[in-house]
Short mmCIF file of C-alpha atoms in Angstrom, two decimals:
data_model
loop_
_atom_site.label_atom_id
_atom_site.label_comp_id
_atom_site.label_asym_id
_atom_site.label_seq_id
_atom_site.Cartn_x
_atom_site.Cartn_y
_atom_site.Cartn_z
CA MET T 1 113.76 102.92 70.93
CA SER T 2 111.65 105.64 71.08
CA ILE T 3 108.01 106.75 70.31
CA GLU T 4 107.26 109.98 68.49
CA VAL T 5 104.09 112.20 69.78
CA LEU T 6 102.22 112.74 66.77
CA GLU T 7 99.10 114.27 68.87
CA SER T 8 99.39 114.82 72.57
CA GLY T 9 95.72 114.65 73.84
CA ALA T 10 94.42 116.67 76.40
CA LEU T 11 96.90 116.01 79.46
CA THR T 12 99.56 113.22 78.72
CA THR T 13 102.36 112.88 81.40
CA VAL T 14 104.77 110.42 82.46
CA GLN T 15 104.24 109.23 85.76
CA ASP T 16 105.21 106.16 88.14
CA LEU T 17 104.29 105.48 91.45
CA GLY T 18 105.10 108.02 92.88
CA ARG T 19 108.20 109.98 94.58
CA GLU T 20 108.64 109.39 98.51
CA GLY T 21 111.42 110.87 100.69
CA ALA T 22 111.06 114.55 99.61
CA ARG T 23 108.08 115.63 101.16
CA LEU T 24 110.41 117.33 104.24
CA GLN T 25 111.30 119.75 101.51
CA GLY T 26 107.96 120.51 100.44
CA PHE T 27 107.77 117.98 97.31
CA GLY T 28 104.71 116.02 96.94
CA THR T 29 104.62 112.31 95.70
CA ASN T 30 103.00 113.19 91.92
CA GLY T 31 102.69 109.80 90.30
CA VAL T 32 99.78 107.87 88.64
CA MET T 33 96.25 108.73 89.80
CA ASP T 34 95.09 105.09 89.19
CA GLU T 35 97.61 102.92 90.61
CA ALA T 36 95.70 99.55 89.55
CA SER T 37 95.29 100.43 85.83
CA SER T 38 99.23 101.41 85.76
CA ARG T 39 99.88 98.24 87.74
CA LEU T 40 97.95 95.85 85.37
CA ALA T 41 99.33 97.70 81.98
CA ASN T 42 102.78 97.04 83.20
CA ALA T 43 102.53 93.86 84.35
CA LEU T 44 100.66 92.97 80.43
CA VAL T 45 103.80 93.73 78.79
CA GLY T 46 106.38 92.09 81.70
CA ASN T 47 107.47 95.44 83.29
CA SER T 48 108.15 95.78 87.10
CA GLN T 49 105.26 97.53 88.58
CA ASP T 50 107.24 100.70 89.39
CA MET T 51 108.18 101.41 85.70
CA ALA T 52 106.79 104.68 84.20
CA VAL T 53 103.72 104.86 82.20
CA LEU T 54 101.89 107.57 79.95
CA GLU T 55 98.79 108.85 81.47
CA MET T 56 96.46 110.26 79.23
CA THR T 57 93.28 112.33 80.70
CA MET T 58 89.77 112.65 78.77
CA LEU T 59 91.52 112.94 74.97
CA GLY T 60 94.57 110.50 74.33
CA ALA T 61 97.50 110.73 72.43
CA LYS T 62 98.88 109.53 68.36
CA LEU T 63 101.90 108.08 69.02
CA LYS T 64 104.56 106.56 66.59
CA PHE T 65 106.99 103.80 67.51
CA THR T 66 110.12 103.34 66.16
CA GLU T 67 110.87 99.61 67.39
CA SER T 68 109.10 96.59 67.82
CA CYS T 69 107.92 96.35 71.37
CA TYR T 70 104.73 95.32 73.58
CA ILE T 71 102.45 97.85 74.48
CA ALA T 72 99.03 97.50 76.58
CA LEU T 73 95.98 99.83 77.50
CA CYS T 74 94.55 99.73 80.85
CA GLY T 75 91.94 102.13 82.62
CA ALA T 76 89.61 104.61 80.61
CA ASP T 77 88.65 103.24 77.10
CA MET T 78 89.82 105.45 74.46
CA LYS T 79 88.72 103.34 71.59
CA PRO T 80 92.53 102.84 70.89
CA LYS T 81 93.58 101.61 67.47
CA ILE T 82 96.94 100.42 66.18
CA ASN T 83 97.10 101.82 62.24
CA SER T 84 93.36 101.18 61.54
CA ASP T 85 92.68 98.21 63.62
CA SER T 86 90.80 98.69 66.75
CA VAL T 87 92.27 96.83 69.83
CA LYS T 88 91.22 95.99 73.20
CA MET T 89 91.99 97.47 76.36
CA ASN T 90 93.75 95.15 79.15
CA LYS T 91 95.56 93.36 76.38
CA THR T 92 99.07 92.97 75.35
CA TYR T 93 100.08 93.73 71.53
CA ARG T 94 103.29 93.67 69.76
CA VAL T 95 103.98 96.89 68.05
CA ASN T 96 106.65 97.19 65.18
CA ASN T 97 108.87 100.30 63.63
CA GLY T 98 106.28 102.87 62.15
CA ASP T 99 103.27 101.56 63.72
CA ILE T 100 100.58 104.34 65.25
CA LEU T 101 98.56 103.73 68.16
CA GLN T 102 95.48 106.08 68.17
CA THR T 103 93.70 107.02 71.10
CA GLY T 104 90.19 108.92 71.28
CA PHE T 105 88.10 110.81 73.94
CA ALA T 106 87.51 108.44 76.67
CA VAL T 107 83.94 106.88 76.67
CA SER T 108 84.22 105.22 79.94
CA GLY T 109 86.61 106.24 82.72
CA LEU T 110 88.69 109.52 82.72
CA ARG T 111 92.36 108.61 82.58
CA ALA T 112 93.80 105.92 80.32
CA TYR T 113 97.63 103.97 81.03
CA LEU T 114 100.26 103.29 78.29
CA ALA T 115 102.68 100.92 79.29
CA VAL T 116 105.29 99.86 76.93
CA SER T 117 107.90 96.82 77.33
CA GLY T 118 110.87 98.52 78.89
CA GLY T 119 109.48 101.44 80.60
CA ILE T 120 109.08 104.82 79.45
CA GLU T 121 112.31 106.68 80.66
CA GLY T 122 112.27 110.16 81.93
CA ASN T 123 114.20 112.87 84.36
CA VAL T 124 114.61 111.13 87.58
CA PHE T 125 113.69 113.18 90.80
CA TYR T 126 114.16 112.00 94.30
CA GLY T 127 114.00 108.59 92.58
CA SER T 128 110.96 108.89 90.43
CA ARG T 129 110.21 109.91 87.17
CA SER T 130 106.58 111.01 87.53
CA THR T 131 105.98 114.68 86.48
CA ASP T 132 105.37 117.21 88.99
CA LEU T 133 103.70 120.19 86.89
CA LYS T 134 103.79 122.70 89.23
CA CYS T 135 107.91 122.48 89.74
CA GLY T 136 108.70 121.60 86.44
CA ILE T 137 110.61 118.30 87.43
CA GLY T 138 110.66 114.74 86.78
CA GLY T 139 108.75 113.12 83.53
CA PHE T 140 109.27 114.31 80.26
CA SER T 141 111.31 117.84 80.97
CA GLY T 142 108.94 118.21 83.79
CA ARG T 143 105.46 118.98 81.82
CA LYS T 144 102.87 117.67 79.87
CA LEU T 145 103.59 115.74 76.48
CA ILE T 146 103.31 118.26 73.36
CA SER T 147 103.33 116.96 69.70
CA GLY T 148 106.71 116.36 68.26
CA ASP T 149 108.23 115.27 71.49
CA ILE T 150 110.40 112.17 71.39
CA LEU T 151 110.08 109.72 74.37
CA SER T 152 112.80 107.15 75.07
CA VAL T 153 111.68 103.65 75.91
CA GLY T 154 114.24 101.65 78.37
CA SER T 155 116.18 98.74 77.02
CA LYS T 156 115.81 97.06 80.36
CA LYS T 157 113.80 93.46 79.59
CA GLY T 158 111.28 92.55 82.00
CA HIS T 159 110.39 89.22 82.85
CA ILE T 160 109.90 86.02 80.57
CA PHE T 161 106.27 86.26 79.77
CA ASN T 162 103.92 84.79 76.97
CA PRO T 163 102.11 87.80 75.28
CA ASN T 164 99.58 85.58 73.73
CA TYR T 165 97.95 85.05 77.12
CA ALA T 166 98.50 88.44 78.80
CA GLU T 167 94.91 89.60 78.88
CA ILE T 168 92.53 90.31 81.79
CA PRO T 169 88.75 91.10 81.02
CA TYR T 170 87.88 94.57 80.44
CA LYS T 171 85.43 96.61 83.27
CA GLU T 172 84.32 99.83 82.52
CA PRO T 173 85.03 102.06 85.25
CA SER T 174 82.11 102.75 87.21
CA GLN T 175 80.87 106.42 87.56
CA SER T 176 78.99 105.68 90.78
CA VAL T 177 81.42 104.12 93.57
CA THR T 178 81.57 103.73 97.14
CA VAL T 179 85.19 103.88 98.66
CA ARG T 180 86.19 102.75 101.84
CA ALA T 181 88.09 105.43 104.28
CA VAL T 182 89.26 105.51 107.98
CA ILE T 183 88.41 108.59 109.98
CA GLY T 184 90.71 111.39 109.80
CA PRO T 185 93.08 113.27 112.12
CA GLN T 186 90.66 116.02 112.47
CA TYR T 187 87.27 113.92 112.48
CA ASP T 188 86.63 115.18 116.28
CA MET T 189 85.83 118.60 115.05
CA PHE T 190 82.74 117.80 112.95
CA ASP T 191 79.42 117.74 114.30
CA ASP T 192 77.08 114.53 114.17
CA LYS T 193 75.19 116.30 111.23
CA GLY T 194 78.06 116.56 109.79
CA LYS T 195 79.81 113.49 110.34
CA ASN T 196 76.23 111.80 109.01
CA ALA T 197 76.00 113.82 106.25
CA PHE T 198 79.63 112.45 105.22
CA TRP T 199 79.25 108.71 105.39
CA PHE T 200 75.56 108.46 104.72
CA THR T 201 74.66 110.78 102.08
CA PRO T 202 76.09 110.81 98.33
CA PHE T 203 78.44 113.52 96.73
CA LYS T 204 78.88 114.74 93.14
CA THR T 205 82.08 115.26 91.86
CA THR T 206 82.73 118.51 90.18
CA ILE T 207 84.22 120.04 86.89
CA GLN T 208 86.76 121.64 89.30
CA SER T 209 88.80 118.09 89.80
CA ASP T 210 92.43 117.80 88.61
CA ARG T 211 95.41 115.89 89.69
CA MET T 212 95.50 117.51 92.92
CA GLY T 213 92.24 116.84 94.28
CA ILE T 214 88.30 115.30 93.45
CA ARG T 215 86.16 118.57 94.95
CA LEU T 216 82.85 117.30 95.31
CA VAL T 217 79.61 118.84 96.32
CA GLY T 218 76.70 117.43 98.57
CA GLU T 219 75.25 118.12 101.78
CA GLU T 220 76.96 120.28 104.38
CA ILE T 221 79.58 118.69 106.43
CA SER T 222 79.11 120.86 109.30
CA ALA T 223 81.45 121.54 112.08
CA GLU T 224 81.21 122.92 115.49
CA ASN T 225 83.78 125.78 115.08
CA SER T 226 85.71 127.02 111.75
CA THR T 227 87.51 124.15 109.88
CA ASP T 228 90.74 125.95 109.82
CA ILE T 229 93.42 123.83 111.57
CA ILE T 230 97.26 124.70 112.03
CA SER T 231 98.82 123.32 108.78
CA ASP T 232 99.63 119.52 108.96
CA ALA T 233 100.38 116.85 106.65
CA ILE T 234 98.32 115.62 103.49
CA VAL T 235 98.66 112.43 102.12
CA LYS T 236 96.93 110.91 99.07
CA GLY T 237 93.20 110.49 100.18
CA SER T 238 92.94 112.74 102.68
CA VAL T 239 89.61 114.21 102.74
CA GLN T 240 89.82 117.69 103.49
CA VAL T 241 86.93 120.13 104.27
CA SER T 242 87.25 124.04 103.88
CA ALA T 243 85.44 126.79 104.80
CA ASN T 244 82.46 126.15 102.41
CA LEU T 245 82.00 122.56 104.32
CA GLN T 246 82.50 120.77 100.80
CA PRO T 247 84.90 117.78 100.85
CA ILE T 248 88.14 117.78 98.73
CA ILE T 249 89.81 114.42 98.36
CA LEU T 250 93.46 115.10 97.88
CA MET T 251 95.00 113.12 94.96
CA ALA T 252 98.65 112.55 93.60
CA ASP T 253 99.76 116.42 93.13
CA ALA T 254 98.41 117.30 96.39
CA GLN T 255 100.35 120.01 98.57
CA THR T 256 102.54 118.39 101.18
CA THR T 257 100.76 120.34 103.85
CA GLY T 258 97.31 121.80 104.64
CA GLY T 259 95.58 123.77 106.87
CA TYR T 260 91.80 122.76 106.60
CA ALA T 261 90.29 119.93 108.92
CA LYS T 262 90.49 116.16 107.58
CA ILE T 263 87.79 114.02 108.25
CA ALA T 264 88.48 110.79 106.39
CA THR T 265 91.41 109.19 104.09
CA VAL T 266 90.50 107.20 101.71
CA ILE T 267 91.94 103.83 101.56
CA THR T 268 95.05 103.35 99.00
CA ALA T 269 93.09 100.23 97.02
CA ASP T 270 90.10 102.37 96.49
CA LEU T 271 91.76 105.87 95.20
CA PRO T 272 91.60 104.25 91.83
CA LEU T 273 88.12 104.32 91.56
CA LEU T 274 88.15 107.94 92.18
CA ALA T 275 90.68 108.54 89.19
CA GLN T 276 88.15 107.41 87.05
CA LEU T 277 85.47 109.55 88.02
CA LYS T 278 84.47 111.91 85.36
CA PRO T 279 82.74 115.21 86.62
CA ASP T 280 79.25 114.89 87.79
CA ALA T 281 80.00 111.27 88.95
CA GLU T 282 78.60 109.90 92.41
CA VAL T 283 80.75 109.08 95.54
CA ARG T 284 79.70 107.78 98.49
CA PHE T 285 81.88 107.03 101.72
CA ARG T 286 82.34 103.78 103.80
CA GLN T 287 83.87 103.67 106.86
CA VAL T 288 86.55 100.99 107.87
CA THR T 289 88.96 100.31 110.65
CA VAL T 290 92.74 100.94 110.48
CA LYS T 291 93.21 97.34 110.69
CA GLU T 292 90.82 96.73 107.80
CA ALA T 293 92.80 99.45 105.89
CA GLU T 294 95.88 97.69 106.39
CA ARG T 295 94.97 94.40 105.15
CA GLU T 296 93.34 95.84 102.21
CA TYR T 297 96.52 97.69 101.49
CA LYS T 298 98.35 94.83 101.59
CA LYS T 299 95.74 92.40 99.43
CA PHE T 300 95.96 95.44 96.76
CA ILE T 301 99.64 95.33 96.48
CA ARG T 302 100.00 91.18 96.80
CA HIS T 303 97.20 91.18 93.95
CA PHE T 304 99.34 93.18 91.53
CA ASN T 305 102.59 91.54 92.53
CA LYS T 306 101.24 88.21 91.92
CA LEU T 307 100.56 89.01 88.45
CA SER T 308 102.50 87.44 85.79
CA PHE T 309 101.73 86.50 82.00
CA MET W 1 102.86 115.94 127.66
CA LEU W 2 102.21 112.86 125.81
CA PRO W 3 101.35 113.37 122.19
CA THR W 4 98.09 112.23 120.54
CA PHE W 5 98.14 109.68 118.04
CA ARG W 6 95.96 110.12 114.90
CA GLN W 7 95.84 107.78 111.97
CA SER W 8 95.60 108.99 107.90
CA GLY W 9 94.53 106.21 106.13
CA ASP W 10 96.66 102.69 105.74
CA HIS W 11 100.13 103.96 105.53
CA ALA W 12 100.80 107.24 107.76
CA LEU W 13 100.50 107.75 111.68
CA THR W 14 100.74 111.44 113.00
CA LEU W 15 101.64 112.37 116.50
CA TYR W 16 100.19 115.59 117.45
CA PHE W 17 101.90 117.59 120.12
CA GLU W 18 100.15 120.59 121.90
CA ASN W 19 97.81 122.87 119.39
CA LYS W 20 99.72 125.73 119.02
CA ILE W 21 102.42 127.52 117.04
CA GLU W 22 105.18 128.16 119.40
CA PRO W 23 109.03 127.53 119.22
CA ASP W 24 109.02 124.72 122.14
CA VAL W 25 106.45 122.89 120.69
CA ASN W 26 108.25 122.87 117.19
CA ALA W 27 111.36 121.99 118.67
CA GLN W 28 109.65 118.77 120.77
CA VAL W 29 108.35 117.42 117.15
CA CYS W 30 112.04 118.38 115.65
CA ALA W 31 113.68 116.55 118.42
CA LEU W 32 111.27 113.35 118.10
CA CYS W 33 112.23 113.43 113.97
CA ASP W 34 115.97 113.66 114.57
CA SER W 35 115.36 110.95 117.16
CA LEU W 36 114.14 108.56 114.63
CA ASN W 37 116.35 109.76 111.86
CA GLU W 38 119.20 108.79 113.99
CA LYS W 39 117.82 105.31 115.37
CA ALA W 40 115.09 104.24 112.72
CA ILE W 41 112.15 102.18 113.54
CA ARG W 42 111.99 99.19 111.03
CA GLY W 43 109.15 100.07 108.41
CA VAL W 44 109.25 103.98 108.49
CA THR W 45 109.49 105.25 105.29
CA GLU W 46 109.38 108.76 105.47
CA LEU W 47 109.00 111.57 108.44
CA LEU W 48 107.39 114.99 108.14
CA PRO W 49 107.69 117.26 110.93
CA THR W 50 104.95 120.53 110.84
CA PHE W 51 104.47 123.10 113.17
CA ASN W 52 103.13 120.90 116.05
CA ALA W 53 103.25 117.29 114.59
CA LEU W 54 104.90 114.67 113.03
CA THR W 55 103.63 112.41 110.45
CA VAL W 56 105.14 109.02 110.41
CA PHE W 57 104.84 107.20 107.00
CA TYR W 58 105.37 103.33 107.19
CA ASP W 59 104.95 100.46 105.04
CA PRO W 60 101.83 98.07 106.36
CA PHE W 61 103.82 94.68 105.02
CA VAL W 62 106.68 95.83 107.82
CA ILE W 63 104.80 97.24 110.52
CA SER W 64 101.25 98.05 111.63
CA SER W 65 99.82 101.25 112.92
CA LYS W 66 99.09 99.47 116.32
CA SER W 67 102.68 98.57 116.66
CA LEU W 68 104.16 101.65 115.63
CA GLU W 69 102.52 103.70 118.03
CA LYS W 70 103.46 101.24 120.80
CA LYS W 71 107.37 101.99 119.36
CA LEU W 72 106.81 105.60 119.24
CA LYS W 73 105.41 105.79 122.52
CA LYS W 74 108.68 104.28 123.82
CA ARG W 75 111.06 106.10 121.98
CA PHE W 76 109.49 109.45 123.19
CA GLY W 77 109.90 108.33 126.78
CA ASN W 78 113.35 107.66 126.23
CA THR W 79 114.04 111.00 124.02
CA SER W 80 115.99 113.10 126.29
CA ASN W 81 115.12 116.59 126.52
CA SER W 82 118.51 117.95 125.97
CA LYS W 83 118.36 121.28 124.31
CA LYS W 84 120.16 122.28 121.06
CA THR W 85 123.22 124.45 121.87
CA THR W 86 123.90 125.62 118.44
CA LYS W 87 121.28 127.01 115.74
CA ARG W 88 122.14 127.28 112.13
CA VAL W 89 121.33 130.21 110.56
CA TYR W 90 121.04 130.88 106.75
CA ILE W 91 121.44 134.18 105.42
CA ILE W 92 119.52 135.29 102.78
CA PRO W 93 120.06 138.18 100.66
CA VAL W 94 117.21 140.34 99.81
CA CYS W 95 116.95 143.63 97.67
CA TYR W 96 114.09 145.72 99.27
CA ASP W 97 114.33 148.24 96.29
CA GLU W 98 111.00 149.49 95.30
CA GLU W 99 111.34 147.47 91.84
CA PHE W 100 111.22 144.51 93.90
CA ALA W 101 108.98 145.66 96.90
CA LEU W 102 105.95 146.05 95.06
CA ASP W 103 103.56 146.48 97.98
CA MET W 104 106.25 148.26 100.79
CA ASN W 105 103.85 151.18 100.85
CA ASN W 106 101.01 149.07 102.26
CA VAL W 107 103.09 147.80 105.00
CA CYS W 108 104.58 151.39 105.76
CA ALA W 109 100.95 152.81 105.59
CA HIS W 110 99.41 150.07 107.82
CA ASN W 111 102.38 150.26 110.30
CA SER W 112 102.84 153.87 110.15
CA LEU W 113 107.04 153.30 109.65
CA THR W 114 109.04 154.87 107.03
CA CYS W 115 110.60 152.10 104.56
CA ASP W 116 114.01 152.25 106.18
CA GLU W 117 112.24 151.45 109.16
CA VAL W 118 110.38 148.47 108.04
CA ILE W 119 113.83 147.27 106.47
CA GLU W 120 115.73 147.17 109.78
CA ILE W 121 112.92 145.64 111.82
CA HIS W 122 112.68 142.91 108.95
CA SER W 123 116.20 142.27 109.00
CA SER W 124 117.26 142.43 112.14
CA GLN W 125 116.07 139.12 113.57
CA ASP W 126 116.26 135.34 112.91
CA TYR W 127 113.30 133.48 112.31
CA LEU W 128 112.63 130.14 113.06
CA ILE W 129 111.87 128.05 110.05
CA TYR W 130 108.84 125.74 111.53
CA MET W 131 108.03 123.62 108.51
CA LEU W 132 108.18 123.34 105.05
CA GLY W 133 105.19 123.15 102.73
CA PHE W 134 102.47 124.56 100.13
CA LEU W 135 105.14 124.93 97.55
CA PRO W 136 108.65 123.08 97.63
CA GLY W 137 110.98 124.79 99.82
CA PHE W 138 108.31 127.30 100.96
CA ALA W 139 109.76 127.84 104.77
CA TYR W 140 106.81 128.73 107.24
CA LEU W 141 108.65 131.19 109.56
CA GLY W 142 108.20 132.20 112.93
CA GLY W 143 108.61 135.35 114.92
CA LEU W 144 107.38 138.20 112.79
CA ASP W 145 108.13 141.66 114.78
CA GLU W 146 104.51 142.88 115.28
CA ARG W 147 105.01 146.37 114.37
CA LEU W 148 105.23 144.76 110.82
CA HIS W 149 102.20 142.56 110.70
CA THR W 150 99.55 143.72 107.70
CA PRO W 151 96.88 141.90 106.49
CA ARG W 152 96.72 140.22 103.04
CA LEU W 153 96.06 141.63 99.68
CA LYS W 154 92.04 142.09 99.09
CA SER W 155 92.35 140.90 95.94
CA PRO W 156 95.53 137.98 95.70
CA ARG W 157 98.06 138.49 92.79
CA THR W 158 97.48 135.67 89.66
CA GLU W 159 101.43 135.43 89.64
CA ILE W 160 104.18 136.47 92.28
CA PRO W 161 107.73 136.24 90.97
CA ALA W 162 109.91 133.27 92.30
CA GLY W 163 112.39 134.53 95.11
CA SER W 164 109.89 137.33 96.35
CA LEU W 165 109.75 138.24 100.15
CA GLY W 166 106.64 138.92 101.71
CA ILE W 167 104.18 139.68 104.64
CA GLY W 168 100.70 137.94 105.17
CA GLY W 169 99.18 138.88 108.16
CA ASN W 170 101.49 137.80 111.06
CA GLN W 171 103.78 135.80 108.93
CA THR W 172 106.45 136.46 106.61
CA GLY W 173 108.26 133.97 104.10
CA MET W 174 109.45 133.87 100.43
CA TYR W 175 107.83 132.19 97.24
CA PRO W 176 110.91 129.45 95.98
CA LEU W 177 108.28 129.19 92.83
CA ALA W 178 106.03 131.72 90.78
CA SER W 179 102.77 131.28 92.46
CA PRO W 180 99.44 133.12 92.93
CA GLY W 181 99.67 134.89 96.29
CA GLY W 182 98.06 137.54 98.45
CA TRP W 183 101.18 138.53 100.12
CA GLN W 184 102.35 142.24 100.50
CA ILE W 185 105.69 141.93 98.64
CA ILE W 186 108.31 143.67 100.69
CA GLY W 187 111.58 142.79 98.34
CA LYS W 188 113.08 139.98 96.28
CA THR W 189 116.04 137.39 96.85
CA PRO W 190 118.52 136.79 94.07
CA LEU W 191 118.94 133.07 95.06
CA ARG W 192 117.47 130.39 93.60
CA LEU W 193 115.37 129.31 96.40
CA PHE W 194 114.73 126.07 94.12
CA ASP W 195 116.81 124.31 91.80
CA GLY W 196 115.71 120.89 90.46
CA GLU W 197 119.20 120.82 88.81
CA ARG W 198 121.06 121.32 92.07
CA GLU W 199 122.26 118.44 94.47
CA ASN W 200 120.43 119.89 97.05
CA PRO W 201 117.22 121.74 95.42
CA ILE W 202 115.94 123.42 99.03
CA PHE W 203 119.22 124.90 101.09
CA TYR W 204 117.40 124.64 104.51
CA SER W 205 114.96 122.42 106.43
CA ALA W 206 112.50 122.95 109.03
CA GLY W 207 114.52 123.57 112.79
CA ASP W 208 116.90 125.99 110.94
CA TYR W 209 116.81 129.98 111.11
CA ILE W 210 116.56 132.35 108.26
CA ARG W 211 118.05 136.03 108.85
CA PHE W 212 117.38 138.54 105.92
CA LYS W 213 120.60 140.46 104.92
CA PRO W 214 119.94 143.91 102.65
CA ILE W 215 121.47 144.44 99.60
CA THR W 216 121.51 147.00 96.71
CA LYS W 217 120.22 146.61 93.37
CA GLU W 218 123.81 145.98 92.16
CA GLU W 219 124.49 143.31 94.49
CA PHE W 220 121.14 141.61 93.62
CA CYS W 221 122.53 141.69 89.91
CA LEU W 222 125.62 140.18 90.90
CA ILE W 223 124.25 137.28 92.87
CA TYR W 224 121.55 136.64 90.22
CA GLU W 225 123.90 136.15 87.73
CA ASP W 226 125.60 133.25 89.43
CA GLU W 227 123.78 130.50 89.36
CA ASN W 228 125.45 128.63 91.88
CA ALA W 229 125.04 131.06 94.70
CA SER W 230 124.10 129.86 98.06
CA PRO W 231 123.14 131.72 101.59
CA GLU W 232 126.08 131.95 103.95
CA VAL W 233 125.31 129.64 106.98
CA GLU W 234 126.14 130.80 110.35
CA GLU W 235 126.36 128.27 113.41
CA VAL W 236 125.37 130.78 116.38
CA GLN W 237 125.39 129.71 119.99
CA LEU W 238 122.03 129.42 121.86
#
């Protein structure tokens, strides 16, 4: 079973839940930006949660299927069509040999996720099929898709499900979000004015945002001294403040280590909200305790593990 | 001195040792990391040692930050301060020929040294790998001789070829991948420092040492053609 890429879209890559265990050597996690949409899409086609999907950014792809299978799209609404029929987001469809899925510009949100029953195949590196664009490893030849690529789809059958009932009401990703965060490792380096600016004033996303990080502008997050630190570990969601006193939320393609002070870390459950922000969207931060963060993490994972159709 | 604990989000806890870049501090980080690798704490998913800190990634379904902190404190008290008796040195062949040493003249001029003196000083010591980061396999090395310290380029290059060896301020290091960068380039290794197809994509780890061995252009070409070339390794008594 394979999928032919007729048009690639702006930035379409193979991603799964990311790479663990290779940070020691300097490899970041990569993986989907919006874990919630990817998990949901997989659930809708009967896949396990960690299977690889296609992440499409801003402008979606046009794909041709060579065999019948189930597909589902979640995340940004790219006005999908199968052949000439409009189809819904968050709903399972059966496609047959020769069917063409067309997606366009994202009318809501930024990233759409396509899951295919059996999962997208791709190169495995340190246990993950996620594409690392910088190193050219994982996924489809370690790069973004281009037209003419032929993707393989796994034959592994998912669990038994009833595709007729597989649908979840679609909600457009918001462009004004409040994300929860715990205080970061260098929180004490910032002065009261800086801390207040961070927690109580809104920030805007800029065009310089990408899979590496979401760059924000807003009030200065002032620190007593320089925000340079002895380089230490970065995690997905780390909010780093560099010399210009503006925050960057580090995301899936972030480096493993960094040399700027981190004021906070966005919790895993709220990272999907950030993945869907276009430029000029609004972000606010709300402080939670570590205990709450851990509880929300478990709630987030449990929610998707329970999903079956 | 007991490390301080700082949380990163919902699944990572970092232990910070003294706030400085020193071999002794880094050795404590590596010792704790080794201890956790030898005898794992249930729920710990990954360890990332850096200059003066160890980040412990964990699965919140198995262990909470609070109980992980308790276990780590206990472990720290029990980690014997037995110092390593040997060090592992990776010998990296480097061609300092002008074809690769794009900025050798800057380093010479800044430090009033001849090219041969720069090579002699640079290749006559073992550099501790404090940590890997920035790029896959990028080793942060300690101990660059003061006589070679040279400020970074005023305007960084948009692309430095993979394998390039450079000096940036008081640091020296190699670029495993082509990357933009502002370091003064003084040579190049023919080894593939990063190879995703290789069983071990990166040769060395934090805590190991690196020594640079000057080679001629002819030797460079021979090694470069051998895709499986790897560095010699020496175990040295401390």
